[in-house]
Amino acid sequence: MDKMRLYLIFHICITGSLLQGCTSDYCRNLGNGYVFCNEGEDLKYIYHEYSIGGEIPPTVLSYKSNKDYIVVKQRPRFSDNQDAICYYIVIKNEKRILGPFPLEQYIKQKKEYGITLMVEDTKWKR
């Protein structure tokens, strides 16, 4: 009986560890082939299913999307400047990524395209 109990506890611990390790990784379809992928910590990025659509490298801090555009706030992962923030605009139908932009140029580009989406600081939720 004790061996069976020990086996059961061991099995539950191993299964729980495996399941817990898988819960932080997820991807979200943003439309027109674009996907947001969160692999934990600083590994959050946006890519297109086919390489022709481009990619926004880690670390994506936040994004908003609609049927036409994705706007993105990003911190370059390997930047010497920890305060560096970049912004991108994805034109989904054209499979085109504009940026990286500093804030002022990003705002100007949004106005030029008539984009009303706003990125904000986000706590990542599944």
mmCIF file of C-alpha atoms in Angstrom:
data_model
loop_
_atom_site.group_PDB
_atom_site.id
_atom_site.type_symbol
_atom_site.label_atom_id
_atom_site.label_comp_id
_atom_site.label_asym_id
_atom_site.label_seq_id
_atom_site.Cartn_x
_atom_site.Cartn_y
_atom_site.Cartn_z
ATOM 1 C CA MET A 1 0.000 0.000 0.000
ATOM 2 C CA ASP A 2 2.834 2.445 0.824
ATOM 3 C CA LYS A 3 4.494 1.808 -2.541
ATOM 4 C CA MET A 4 1.234 2.588 -4.323
ATOM 5 C CA ARG A 5 0.802 5.840 -2.384
ATOM 6 C CA LEU A 6 4.411 6.864 -3.117
ATOM 7 C CA TYR A 7 3.937 6.060 -6.821
ATOM 8 C CA LEU A 8 0.737 8.128 -6.934
ATOM 9 C CA ILE A 9 2.357 11.151 -5.236
ATOM 10 C CA PHE A 10 5.366 10.945 -7.575
ATOM 11 C CA HIS A 11 3.089 10.705 -10.614
ATOM 12 C CA ILE A 12 1.018 13.728 -9.528
ATOM 13 C CA CYS A 13 4.155 15.828 -8.917
ATOM 14 C CA ILE A 14 5.677 15.018 -12.312
ATOM 15 C CA THR A 15 2.411 15.604 -14.188
ATOM 16 C CA GLY A 16 1.838 18.894 -12.362
ATOM 17 C CA SER A 17 5.353 20.102 -13.171
ATOM 18 C CA LEU A 18 4.928 19.315 -16.851
ATOM 19 C CA LEU A 19 1.568 21.052 -17.083
ATOM 20 C CA GLN A 20 2.769 24.101 -15.185
ATOM 21 C CA GLY A 21 5.705 24.539 -17.571
ATOM 22 C CA CYS A 22 3.361 24.698 -20.552
ATOM 23 C CA THR A 23 0.987 27.331 -19.249
ATOM 24 C CA SER A 24 3.104 30.446 -19.872
ATOM 25 C CA ASP A 25 3.508 29.915 -23.625
ATOM 26 C CA TYR A 26 0.684 30.898 -25.926
ATOM 27 C CA CYS A 27 -0.037 32.492 -29.273
ATOM 28 C CA ARG A 28 -2.952 34.670 -30.350
ATOM 29 C CA ASN A 29 -4.195 35.065 -33.929
ATOM 30 C CA LEU A 30 -4.351 38.766 -34.839
ATOM 31 C CA GLY A 31 -5.813 38.249 -38.323
ATOM 32 C CA ASN A 32 -4.486 38.291 -41.884
ATOM 33 C CA GLY A 33 -1.727 35.831 -40.952
ATOM 34 C CA TYR A 34 -0.312 37.842 -38.041
ATOM 35 C CA VAL A 35 0.256 36.102 -34.707
ATOM 36 C CA PHE A 36 1.276 37.407 -31.276
ATOM 37 C CA CYS A 37 3.419 34.878 -29.422
ATOM 38 C CA ASN A 38 4.191 35.018 -25.681
ATOM 39 C CA GLU A 39 6.909 32.601 -24.640
ATOM 40 C CA GLY A 40 7.419 34.235 -21.256
ATOM 41 C CA GLU A 41 9.507 37.037 -19.759
ATOM 42 C CA ASP A 42 11.146 39.033 -22.575
ATOM 43 C CA LEU A 43 10.175 36.712 -25.409
ATOM 44 C CA LYS A 44 6.982 38.318 -26.747
ATOM 45 C CA TYR A 45 6.838 39.030 -30.469
ATOM 46 C CA ILE A 46 4.565 39.351 -33.493
ATOM 47 C CA TYR A 47 5.189 37.511 -36.728
ATOM 48 C CA HIS A 48 3.440 36.639 -39.964
ATOM 49 C CA GLU A 49 2.722 32.997 -40.794
ATOM 50 C CA TYR A 50 4.609 33.512 -44.026
ATOM 51 C CA SER A 51 7.856 35.453 -43.920
ATOM 52 C CA ILE A 52 6.587 37.963 -46.519
ATOM 53 C CA GLY A 53 4.581 39.717 -43.785
ATOM 54 C CA GLY A 54 7.545 40.646 -41.602
ATOM 55 C CA GLU A 55 8.112 40.399 -37.864
ATOM 56 C CA ILE A 56 8.245 42.590 -34.774
ATOM 57 C CA PRO A 57 11.020 41.187 -32.595
ATOM 58 C CA PRO A 58 11.006 40.813 -28.818
ATOM 59 C CA THR A 59 10.056 42.352 -26.572
ATOM 60 C CA VAL A 60 6.519 43.440 -27.437
ATOM 61 C CA LEU A 61 5.209 45.363 -24.420
ATOM 62 C CA SER A 62 1.658 45.864 -25.690
ATOM 63 C CA TYR A 63 -0.410 45.903 -28.861
ATOM 64 C CA LYS A 64 -3.899 46.655 -30.150
ATOM 65 C CA SER A 65 -5.393 45.396 -33.367
ATOM 66 C CA ASN A 66 -8.471 45.673 -35.539
ATOM 67 C CA LYS A 67 -9.299 44.260 -38.963
ATOM 68 C CA ASP A 68 -6.919 46.662 -40.748
ATOM 69 C CA TYR A 69 -4.035 47.511 -38.406
ATOM 70 C CA ILE A 70 -1.919 46.416 -35.465
ATOM 71 C CA VAL A 71 -0.163 49.065 -33.371
ATOM 72 C CA VAL A 72 2.692 47.902 -31.190
ATOM 73 C CA LYS A 73 4.804 49.215 -28.320
ATOM 74 C CA GLN A 74 8.145 47.406 -28.132
ATOM 75 C CA ARG A 75 11.390 47.480 -26.162
ATOM 76 C CA PRO A 76 14.373 46.194 -28.138
ATOM 77 C CA ARG A 77 15.549 43.042 -26.384
ATOM 78 C CA PHE A 78 19.288 43.590 -26.740
ATOM 79 C CA SER A 79 19.414 47.371 -26.499
ATOM 80 C CA ASP A 80 22.089 49.041 -24.377
ATOM 81 C CA ASN A 81 19.440 51.578 -23.358
ATOM 82 C CA GLN A 82 16.968 49.896 -20.981
ATOM 83 C CA ASP A 83 14.550 52.819 -21.431
ATOM 84 C CA ALA A 84 14.450 52.523 -25.235
ATOM 85 C CA ILE A 85 10.875 52.197 -26.509
ATOM 86 C CA CYS A 86 9.910 51.740 -30.160
ATOM 87 C CA TYR A 87 6.545 51.761 -31.899
ATOM 88 C CA TYR A 88 5.358 49.905 -34.981
ATOM 89 C CA ILE A 89 2.332 49.985 -37.262
ATOM 90 C CA VAL A 90 1.304 46.846 -39.126
ATOM 91 C CA ILE A 91 -0.831 47.348 -42.224
ATOM 92 C CA LYS A 92 -2.431 43.931 -42.390
ATOM 93 C CA ASN A 93 -3.894 43.995 -45.903
ATOM 94 C CA GLU A 94 -0.566 45.099 -47.383
ATOM 95 C CA LYS A 95 1.460 42.712 -45.189
ATOM 96 C CA ARG A 96 3.656 45.667 -44.315
ATOM 97 C CA ILE A 97 5.307 46.746 -41.077
ATOM 98 C CA LEU A 98 6.209 50.384 -40.521
ATOM 99 C CA GLY A 99 8.799 51.189 -37.873
ATOM 100 C CA PRO A 100 10.502 51.104 -35.520
ATOM 101 C CA PHE A 101 9.521 54.684 -34.703
ATOM 102 C CA PRO A 102 10.142 56.974 -31.752
ATOM 103 C CA LEU A 103 6.899 58.159 -30.145
ATOM 104 C CA GLU A 104 6.620 61.449 -32.059
ATOM 105 C CA GLN A 105 7.051 59.838 -35.477
ATOM 106 C CA TYR A 106 4.682 56.999 -34.533
ATOM 107 C CA ILE A 107 1.951 59.526 -33.631
ATOM 108 C CA LYS A 108 2.512 61.322 -36.929
ATOM 109 C CA GLN A 109 2.243 58.059 -38.897
ATOM 110 C CA LYS A 110 -0.948 57.088 -37.052
ATOM 111 C CA LYS A 111 -2.526 60.420 -37.987
ATOM 112 C CA GLU A 112 -1.422 60.014 -41.604
ATOM 113 C CA TYR A 113 -3.162 56.625 -41.831
ATOM 114 C CA GLY A 114 -6.158 57.676 -39.718
ATOM 115 C CA ILE A 115 -5.467 55.033 -37.065
ATOM 116 C CA THR A 116 -7.270 55.523 -33.756
ATOM 117 C CA LEU A 117 -5.971 52.400 -31.971
ATOM 118 C CA MET A 118 -3.967 53.127 -28.803
ATOM 119 C CA VAL A 119 -1.302 50.955 -27.211
ATOM 120 C CA GLU A 120 -0.942 51.057 -23.471
ATOM 121 C CA ASP A 121 1.013 49.221 -20.829
ATOM 122 C CA THR A 122 -0.409 45.747 -20.481
ATOM 123 C CA LYS A 123 -0.228 42.998 -17.907
ATOM 124 C CA TRP A 124 -0.153 39.875 -20.057
ATOM 125 C CA LYS A 125 -3.149 37.670 -19.524
ATOM 126 C CA ARG A 126 -3.981 34.457 -21.195
#
